[in-house]
PDB file of C-alpha atoms in Angstrom:
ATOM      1  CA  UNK A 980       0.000   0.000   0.000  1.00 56.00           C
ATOM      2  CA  UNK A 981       1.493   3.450  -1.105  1.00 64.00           C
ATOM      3  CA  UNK A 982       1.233   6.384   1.674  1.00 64.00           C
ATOM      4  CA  UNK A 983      -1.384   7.839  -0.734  1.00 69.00           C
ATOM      5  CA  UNK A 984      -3.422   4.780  -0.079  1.00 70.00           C
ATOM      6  CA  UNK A 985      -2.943   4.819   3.271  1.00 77.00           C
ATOM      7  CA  UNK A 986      -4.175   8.405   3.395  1.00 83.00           C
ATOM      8  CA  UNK A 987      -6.994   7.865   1.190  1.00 82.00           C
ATOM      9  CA  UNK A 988      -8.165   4.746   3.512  1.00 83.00           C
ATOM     10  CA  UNK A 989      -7.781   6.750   6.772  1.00 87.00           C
ATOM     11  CA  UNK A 990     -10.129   9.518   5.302  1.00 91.00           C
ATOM     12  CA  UNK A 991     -12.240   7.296   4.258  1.00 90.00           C
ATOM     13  CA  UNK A 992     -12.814   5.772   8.057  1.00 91.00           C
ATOM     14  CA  UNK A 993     -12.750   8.984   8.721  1.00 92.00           C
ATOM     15  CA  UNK A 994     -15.607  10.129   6.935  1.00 92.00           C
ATOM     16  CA  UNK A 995     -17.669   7.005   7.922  1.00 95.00           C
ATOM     17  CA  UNK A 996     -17.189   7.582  11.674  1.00 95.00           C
ATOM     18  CA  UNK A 997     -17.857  10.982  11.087  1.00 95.00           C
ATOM     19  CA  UNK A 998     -21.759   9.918   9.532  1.00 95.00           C
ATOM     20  CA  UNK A 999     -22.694   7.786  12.397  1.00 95.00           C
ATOM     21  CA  UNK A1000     -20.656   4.476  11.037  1.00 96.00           C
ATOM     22  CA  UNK A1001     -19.316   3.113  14.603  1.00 96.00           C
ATOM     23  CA  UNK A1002     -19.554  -0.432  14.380  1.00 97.00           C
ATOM     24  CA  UNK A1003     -16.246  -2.129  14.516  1.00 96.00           C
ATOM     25  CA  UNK A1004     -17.168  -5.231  12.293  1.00 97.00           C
ATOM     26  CA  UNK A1005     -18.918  -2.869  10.087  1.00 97.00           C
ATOM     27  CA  UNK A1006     -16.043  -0.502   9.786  1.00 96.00           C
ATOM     28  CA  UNK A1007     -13.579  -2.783   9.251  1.00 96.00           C
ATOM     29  CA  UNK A1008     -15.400  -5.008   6.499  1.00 96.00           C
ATOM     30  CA  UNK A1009     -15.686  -1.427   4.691  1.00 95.00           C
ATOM     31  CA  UNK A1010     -11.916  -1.240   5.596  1.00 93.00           C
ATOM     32  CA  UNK A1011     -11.137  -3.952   3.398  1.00 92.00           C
ATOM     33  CA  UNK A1012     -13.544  -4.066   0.906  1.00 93.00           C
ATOM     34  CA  UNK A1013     -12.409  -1.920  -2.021  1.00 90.00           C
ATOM     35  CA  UNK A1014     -15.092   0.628  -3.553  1.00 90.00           C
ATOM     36  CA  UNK A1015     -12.595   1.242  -6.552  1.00 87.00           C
ATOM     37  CA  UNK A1016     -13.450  -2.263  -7.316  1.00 89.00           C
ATOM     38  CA  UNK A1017     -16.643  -1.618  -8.208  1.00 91.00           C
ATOM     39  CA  UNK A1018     -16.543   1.628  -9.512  1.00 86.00           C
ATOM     40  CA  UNK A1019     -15.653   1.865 -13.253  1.00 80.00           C
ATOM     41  CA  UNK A1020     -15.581   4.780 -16.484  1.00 76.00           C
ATOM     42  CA  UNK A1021     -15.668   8.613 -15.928  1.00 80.00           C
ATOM     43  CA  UNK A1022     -16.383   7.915 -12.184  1.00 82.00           C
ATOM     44  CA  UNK A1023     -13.642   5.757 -11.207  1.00 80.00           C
ATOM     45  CA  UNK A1024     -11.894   8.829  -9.453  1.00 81.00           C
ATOM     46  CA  UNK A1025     -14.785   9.441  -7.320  1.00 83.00           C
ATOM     47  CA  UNK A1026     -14.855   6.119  -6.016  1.00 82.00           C
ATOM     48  CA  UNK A1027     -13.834   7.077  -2.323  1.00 85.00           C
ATOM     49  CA  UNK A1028     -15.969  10.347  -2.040  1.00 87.00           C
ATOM     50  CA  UNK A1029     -19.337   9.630  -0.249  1.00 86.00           C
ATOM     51  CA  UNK A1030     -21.375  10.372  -2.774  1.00 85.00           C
ATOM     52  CA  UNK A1031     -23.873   7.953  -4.931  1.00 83.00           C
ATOM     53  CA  UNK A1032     -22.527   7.163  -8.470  1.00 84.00           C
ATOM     54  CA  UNK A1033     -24.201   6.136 -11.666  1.00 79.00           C
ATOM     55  CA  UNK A1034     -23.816   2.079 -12.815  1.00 82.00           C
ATOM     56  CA  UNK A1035     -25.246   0.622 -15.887  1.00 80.00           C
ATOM     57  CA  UNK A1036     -29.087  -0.338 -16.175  1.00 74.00           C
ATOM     58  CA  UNK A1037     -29.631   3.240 -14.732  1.00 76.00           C
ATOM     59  CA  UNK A1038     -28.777   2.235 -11.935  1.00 79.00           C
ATOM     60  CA  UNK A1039     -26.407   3.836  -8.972  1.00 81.00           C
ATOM     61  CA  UNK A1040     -24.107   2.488  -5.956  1.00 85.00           C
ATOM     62  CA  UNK A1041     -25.278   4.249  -2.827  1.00 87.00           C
ATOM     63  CA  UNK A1042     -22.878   6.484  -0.945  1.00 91.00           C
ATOM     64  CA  UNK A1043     -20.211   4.399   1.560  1.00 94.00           C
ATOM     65  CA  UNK A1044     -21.941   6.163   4.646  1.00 95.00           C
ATOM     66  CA  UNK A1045     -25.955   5.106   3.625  1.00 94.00           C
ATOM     67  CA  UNK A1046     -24.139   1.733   3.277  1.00 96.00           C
ATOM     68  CA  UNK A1047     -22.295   1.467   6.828  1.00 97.00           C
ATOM     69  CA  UNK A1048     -25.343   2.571   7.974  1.00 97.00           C
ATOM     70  CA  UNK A1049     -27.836   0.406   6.799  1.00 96.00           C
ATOM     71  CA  UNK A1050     -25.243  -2.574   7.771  1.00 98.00           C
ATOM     72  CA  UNK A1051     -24.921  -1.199  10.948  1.00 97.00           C
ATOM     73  CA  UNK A1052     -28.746  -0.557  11.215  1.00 97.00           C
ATOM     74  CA  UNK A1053     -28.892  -4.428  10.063  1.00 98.00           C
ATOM     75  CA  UNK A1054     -26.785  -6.308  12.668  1.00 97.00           C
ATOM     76  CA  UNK A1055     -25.034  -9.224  10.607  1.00 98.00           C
ATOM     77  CA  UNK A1056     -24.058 -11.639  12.530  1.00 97.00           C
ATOM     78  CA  UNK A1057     -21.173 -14.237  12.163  1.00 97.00           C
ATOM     79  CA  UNK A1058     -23.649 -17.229  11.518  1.00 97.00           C
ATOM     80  CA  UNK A1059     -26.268 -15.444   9.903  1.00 98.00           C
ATOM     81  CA  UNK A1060     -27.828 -15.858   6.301  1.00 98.00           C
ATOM     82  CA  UNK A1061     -28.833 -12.923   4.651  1.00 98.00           C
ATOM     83  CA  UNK A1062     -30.737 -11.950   1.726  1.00 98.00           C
ATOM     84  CA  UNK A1063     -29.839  -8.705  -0.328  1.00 97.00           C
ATOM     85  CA  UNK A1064     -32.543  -7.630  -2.710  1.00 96.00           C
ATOM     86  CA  UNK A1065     -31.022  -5.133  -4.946  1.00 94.00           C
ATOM     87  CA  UNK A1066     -26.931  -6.400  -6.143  1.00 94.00           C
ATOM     88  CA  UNK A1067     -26.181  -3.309  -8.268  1.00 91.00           C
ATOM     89  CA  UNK A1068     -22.718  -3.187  -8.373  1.00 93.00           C
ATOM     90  CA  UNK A1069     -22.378  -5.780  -5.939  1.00 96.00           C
ATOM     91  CA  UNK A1070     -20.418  -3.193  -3.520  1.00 96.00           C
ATOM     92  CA  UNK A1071     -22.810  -4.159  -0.413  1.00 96.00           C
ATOM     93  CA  UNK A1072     -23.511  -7.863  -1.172  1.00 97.00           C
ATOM     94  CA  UNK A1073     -19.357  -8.170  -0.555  1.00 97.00           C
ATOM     95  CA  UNK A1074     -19.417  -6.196   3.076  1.00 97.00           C
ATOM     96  CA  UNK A1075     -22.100  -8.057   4.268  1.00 98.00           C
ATOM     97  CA  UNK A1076     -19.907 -11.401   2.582  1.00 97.00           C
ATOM     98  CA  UNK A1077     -17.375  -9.896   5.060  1.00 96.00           C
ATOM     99  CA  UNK A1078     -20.118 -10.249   8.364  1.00 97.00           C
ATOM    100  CA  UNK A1079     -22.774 -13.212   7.684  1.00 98.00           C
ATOM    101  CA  UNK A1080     -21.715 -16.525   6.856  1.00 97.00           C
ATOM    102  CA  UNK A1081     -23.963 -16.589   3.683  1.00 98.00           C
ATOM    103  CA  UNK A1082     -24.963 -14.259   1.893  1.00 98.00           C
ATOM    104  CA  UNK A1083     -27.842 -14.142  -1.540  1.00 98.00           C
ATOM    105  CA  UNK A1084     -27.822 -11.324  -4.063  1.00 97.00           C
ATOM    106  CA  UNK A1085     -30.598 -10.861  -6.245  1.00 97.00           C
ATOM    107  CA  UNK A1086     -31.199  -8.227  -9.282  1.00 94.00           C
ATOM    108  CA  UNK A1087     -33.469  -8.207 -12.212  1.00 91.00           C
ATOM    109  CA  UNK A1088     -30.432  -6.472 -14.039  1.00 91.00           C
ATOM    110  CA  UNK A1089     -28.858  -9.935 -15.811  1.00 93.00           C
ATOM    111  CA  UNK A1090     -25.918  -7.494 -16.458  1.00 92.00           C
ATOM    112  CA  UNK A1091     -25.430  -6.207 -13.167  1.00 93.00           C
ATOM    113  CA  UNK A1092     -25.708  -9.815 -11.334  1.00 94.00           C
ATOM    114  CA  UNK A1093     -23.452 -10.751 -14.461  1.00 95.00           C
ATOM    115  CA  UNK A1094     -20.267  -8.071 -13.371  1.00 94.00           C
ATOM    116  CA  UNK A1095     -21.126  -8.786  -9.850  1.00 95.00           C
ATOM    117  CA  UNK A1096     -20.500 -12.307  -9.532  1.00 95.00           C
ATOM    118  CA  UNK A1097     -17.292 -11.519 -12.000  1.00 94.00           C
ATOM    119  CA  UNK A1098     -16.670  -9.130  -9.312  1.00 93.00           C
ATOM    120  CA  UNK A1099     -17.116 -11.552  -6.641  1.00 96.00           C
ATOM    121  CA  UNK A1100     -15.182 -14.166  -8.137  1.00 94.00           C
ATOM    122  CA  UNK A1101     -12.154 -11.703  -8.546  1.00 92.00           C
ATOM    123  CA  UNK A1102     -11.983 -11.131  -4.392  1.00 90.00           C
ATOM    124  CA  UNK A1103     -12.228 -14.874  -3.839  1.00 92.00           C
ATOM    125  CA  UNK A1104     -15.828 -13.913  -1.893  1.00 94.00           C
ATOM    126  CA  UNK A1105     -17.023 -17.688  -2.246  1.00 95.00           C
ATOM    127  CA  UNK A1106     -19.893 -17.075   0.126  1.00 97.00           C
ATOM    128  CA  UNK A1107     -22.330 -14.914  -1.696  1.00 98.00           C
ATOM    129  CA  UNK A1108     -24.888 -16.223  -4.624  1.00 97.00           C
ATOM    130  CA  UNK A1109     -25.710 -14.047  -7.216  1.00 97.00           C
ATOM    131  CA  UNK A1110     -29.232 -14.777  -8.925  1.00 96.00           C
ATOM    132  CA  UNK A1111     -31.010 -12.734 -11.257  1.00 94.00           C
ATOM    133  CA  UNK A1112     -34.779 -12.844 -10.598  1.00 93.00           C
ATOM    134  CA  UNK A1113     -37.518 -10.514  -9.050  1.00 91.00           C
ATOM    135  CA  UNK A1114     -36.409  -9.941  -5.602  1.00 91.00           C
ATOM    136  CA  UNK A1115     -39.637  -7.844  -4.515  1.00 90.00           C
ATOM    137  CA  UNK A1116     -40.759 -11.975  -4.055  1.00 92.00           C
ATOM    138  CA  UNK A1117     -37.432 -12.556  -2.175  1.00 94.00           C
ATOM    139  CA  UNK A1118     -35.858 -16.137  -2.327  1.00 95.00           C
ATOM    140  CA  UNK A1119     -38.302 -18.710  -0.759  1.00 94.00           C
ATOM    141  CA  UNK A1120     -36.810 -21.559  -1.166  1.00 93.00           C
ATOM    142  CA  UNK A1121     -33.604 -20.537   0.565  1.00 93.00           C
ATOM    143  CA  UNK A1122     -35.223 -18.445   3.410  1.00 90.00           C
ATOM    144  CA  UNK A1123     -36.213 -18.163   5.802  1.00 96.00           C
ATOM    145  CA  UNK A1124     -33.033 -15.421   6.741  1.00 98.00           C
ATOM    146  CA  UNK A1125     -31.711 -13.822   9.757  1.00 98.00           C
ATOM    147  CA  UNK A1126     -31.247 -10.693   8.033  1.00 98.00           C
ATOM    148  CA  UNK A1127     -32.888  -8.898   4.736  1.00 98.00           C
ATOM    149  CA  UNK A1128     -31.235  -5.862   3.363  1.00 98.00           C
ATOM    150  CA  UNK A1129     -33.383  -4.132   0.854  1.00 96.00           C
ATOM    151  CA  UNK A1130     -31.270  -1.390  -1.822  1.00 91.00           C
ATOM    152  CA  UNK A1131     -34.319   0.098  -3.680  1.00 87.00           C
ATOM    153  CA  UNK A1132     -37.538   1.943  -1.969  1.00 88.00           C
ATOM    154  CA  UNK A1133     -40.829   0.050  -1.872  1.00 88.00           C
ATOM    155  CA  UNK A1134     -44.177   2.118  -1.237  1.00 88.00           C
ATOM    156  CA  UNK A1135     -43.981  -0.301   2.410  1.00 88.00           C
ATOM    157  CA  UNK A1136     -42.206  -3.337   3.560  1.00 90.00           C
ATOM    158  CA  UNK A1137     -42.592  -6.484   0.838  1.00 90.00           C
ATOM    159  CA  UNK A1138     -45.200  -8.429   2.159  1.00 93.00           C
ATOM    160  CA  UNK A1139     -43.295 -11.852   0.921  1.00 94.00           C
ATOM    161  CA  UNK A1140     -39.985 -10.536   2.147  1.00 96.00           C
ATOM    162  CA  UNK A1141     -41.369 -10.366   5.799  1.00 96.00           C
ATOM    163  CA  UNK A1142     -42.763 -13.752   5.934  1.00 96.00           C
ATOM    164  CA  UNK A1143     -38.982 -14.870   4.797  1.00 97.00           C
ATOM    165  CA  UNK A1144     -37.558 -13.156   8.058  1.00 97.00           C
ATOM    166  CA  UNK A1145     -37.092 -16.064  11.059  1.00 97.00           C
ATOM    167  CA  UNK A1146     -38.410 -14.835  14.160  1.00 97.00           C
ATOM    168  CA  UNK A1147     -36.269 -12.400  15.974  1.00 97.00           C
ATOM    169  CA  UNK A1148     -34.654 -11.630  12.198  1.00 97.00           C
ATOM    170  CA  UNK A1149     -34.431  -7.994  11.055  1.00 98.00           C
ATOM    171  CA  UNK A1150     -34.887  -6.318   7.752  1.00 98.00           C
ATOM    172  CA  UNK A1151     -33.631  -2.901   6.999  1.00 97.00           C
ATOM    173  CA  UNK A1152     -35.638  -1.257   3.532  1.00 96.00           C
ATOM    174  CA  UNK A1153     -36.377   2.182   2.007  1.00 94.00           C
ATOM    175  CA  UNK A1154     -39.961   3.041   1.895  1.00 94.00           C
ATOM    176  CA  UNK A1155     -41.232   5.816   0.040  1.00 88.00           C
ATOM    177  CA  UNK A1156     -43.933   6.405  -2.904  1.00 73.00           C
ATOM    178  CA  UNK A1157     -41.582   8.676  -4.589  1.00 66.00           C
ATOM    179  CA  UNK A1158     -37.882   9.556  -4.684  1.00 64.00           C
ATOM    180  CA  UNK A1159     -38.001  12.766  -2.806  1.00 70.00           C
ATOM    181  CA  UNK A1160     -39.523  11.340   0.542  1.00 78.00           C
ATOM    182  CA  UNK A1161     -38.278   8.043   1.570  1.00 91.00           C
ATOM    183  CA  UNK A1162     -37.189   6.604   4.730  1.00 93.00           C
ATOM    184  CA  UNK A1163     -34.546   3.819   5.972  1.00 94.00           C
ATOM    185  CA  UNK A1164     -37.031   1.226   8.093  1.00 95.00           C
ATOM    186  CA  UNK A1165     -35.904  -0.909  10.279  1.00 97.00           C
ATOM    187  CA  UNK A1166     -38.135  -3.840  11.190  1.00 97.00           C
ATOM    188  CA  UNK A1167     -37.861  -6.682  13.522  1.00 97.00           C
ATOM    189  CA  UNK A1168     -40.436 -10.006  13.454  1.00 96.00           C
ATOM    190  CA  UNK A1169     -40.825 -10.739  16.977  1.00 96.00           C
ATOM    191  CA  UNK A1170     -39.715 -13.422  18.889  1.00 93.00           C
ATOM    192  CA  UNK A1171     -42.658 -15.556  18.456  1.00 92.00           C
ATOM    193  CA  UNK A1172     -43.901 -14.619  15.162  1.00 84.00           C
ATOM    194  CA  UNK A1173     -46.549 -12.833  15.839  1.00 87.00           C
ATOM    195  CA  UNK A1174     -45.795  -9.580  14.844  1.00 94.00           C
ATOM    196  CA  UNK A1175     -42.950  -6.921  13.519  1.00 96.00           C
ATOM    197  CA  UNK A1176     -41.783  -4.045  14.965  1.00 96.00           C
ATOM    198  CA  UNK A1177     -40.882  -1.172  12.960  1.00 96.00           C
ATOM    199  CA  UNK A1178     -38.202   2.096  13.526  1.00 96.00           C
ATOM    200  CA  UNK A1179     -37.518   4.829  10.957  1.00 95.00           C
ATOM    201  CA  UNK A1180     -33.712   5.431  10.688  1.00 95.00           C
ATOM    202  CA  UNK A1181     -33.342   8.361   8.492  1.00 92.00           C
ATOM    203  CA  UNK A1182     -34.245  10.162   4.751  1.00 90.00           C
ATOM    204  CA  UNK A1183     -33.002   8.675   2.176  1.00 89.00           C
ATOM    205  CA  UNK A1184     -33.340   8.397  -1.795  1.00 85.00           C
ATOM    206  CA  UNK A1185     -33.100   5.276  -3.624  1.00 85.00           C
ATOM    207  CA  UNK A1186     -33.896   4.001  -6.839  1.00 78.00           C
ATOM    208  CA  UNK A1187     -37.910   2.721  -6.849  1.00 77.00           C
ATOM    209  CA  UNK A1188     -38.040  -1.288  -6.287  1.00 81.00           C
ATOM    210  CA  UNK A1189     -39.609  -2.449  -9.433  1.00 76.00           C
ATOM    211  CA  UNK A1190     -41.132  -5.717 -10.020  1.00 71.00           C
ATOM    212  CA  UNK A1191     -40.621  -8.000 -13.230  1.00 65.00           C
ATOM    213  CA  UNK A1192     -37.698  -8.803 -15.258  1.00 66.00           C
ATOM    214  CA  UNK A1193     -36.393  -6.077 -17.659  1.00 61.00           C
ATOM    215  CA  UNK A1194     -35.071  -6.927 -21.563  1.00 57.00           C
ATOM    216  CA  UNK A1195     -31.173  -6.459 -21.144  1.00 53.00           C
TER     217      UNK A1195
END
């Protein structure tokens, strides 16, 4: 690592912290995680400011501190299974690969789950599946999952992704009917199943969680 990388890593951590990112685990799976890796064309330089930036398919990779702070807000554990609806770039489905033991990726962008798993495959991240498919309907046949991180806003929490949550599991998902007011959820299914328990985190603006498969 050259002292410019060095310095470019430290104000990167620096930044985080300086959002709200405190989790060790969390921090240090951003740590090590490269953004530059999934950042590519005219925007490669910006790859370590905290800002969103545009990917194919329309498309964007959400700002390092949204990220640390949904991960934080999700709680991966070292034995958990988590589902990621929305890869994108693929840039959170390989932090969380740093936190859970397993981790499935799904996008209805065959080109984006396409360069993520190429992505994948590059930092020897064995542990996460890419599929493409319709993730509004989640993975059923693989849940149910600890955790469920959600990277595009739904008008309210996917009925079919909160029956995939275990008991006690947590899912963290923009809601919002249009891209000027969302908000980061937070909700927990209870103990004993009967139930979830919801907490709004913060604004935020995501792409809209569509349903269907497009033609690329």
């Amino acid at each position: 690592m050259t002292p410019d990388d060095a310095t470019r890593k430290m104000q990167f951590l620096f930044q985080l912290r300086s959002k709200g990112v405190t989790d060790s685990r969390v921090l240090k799976a951003m740590e090590v995680t490269d953004r530059g890796a999934f950042v590519k064309g005219h925007f490669a330089d910006r790859a370590y400011d905290d800002m969103p930036l545009p990917i194919a398919s329309g498309q964007t990779i959400s700002q390092p501190s949204v990220v640390g702070l949904m991960t934080q807000a999700l709680g991966v554990q070292p034995r958990d299974t988590v589902l990621e609806v929305g890869t994108g770039s693929g840039y959170q489905a390989a932090i969380l690969g740093q936190l859970a033991r397993r981790v499935y990726t799904i996008d209805r962008h065959r080109i984006l789950t396409r360069e993520a798993e190429a992505r994948f495959a590059a930092l020897r991240l064995s542990n996460i599946t890419v599929l493409t498919g319709d993730g509004s309907f989640g993975l059923p046949d693989q849940g149910p999952f600890d955790r469920i991180l959600v990277t595009a806003a739904a008008e309210d929490p996917p009925g079919p992704l909160l029956q995939q949550l275990k008991p006690g599991g947590v899912m963290v998902v923009p809601v919002g009917q249009s891209d000027t007011v969302q908000s980061l959820i937070k909700v927990t299914r209870r103990i004993d199943a009967a139930g979830y328990d919801y907490e709004e985190l913060m604004p935020v603006r995501f792409v809209p969680l569509m349903d269907g498969l497009p033609r690329d």
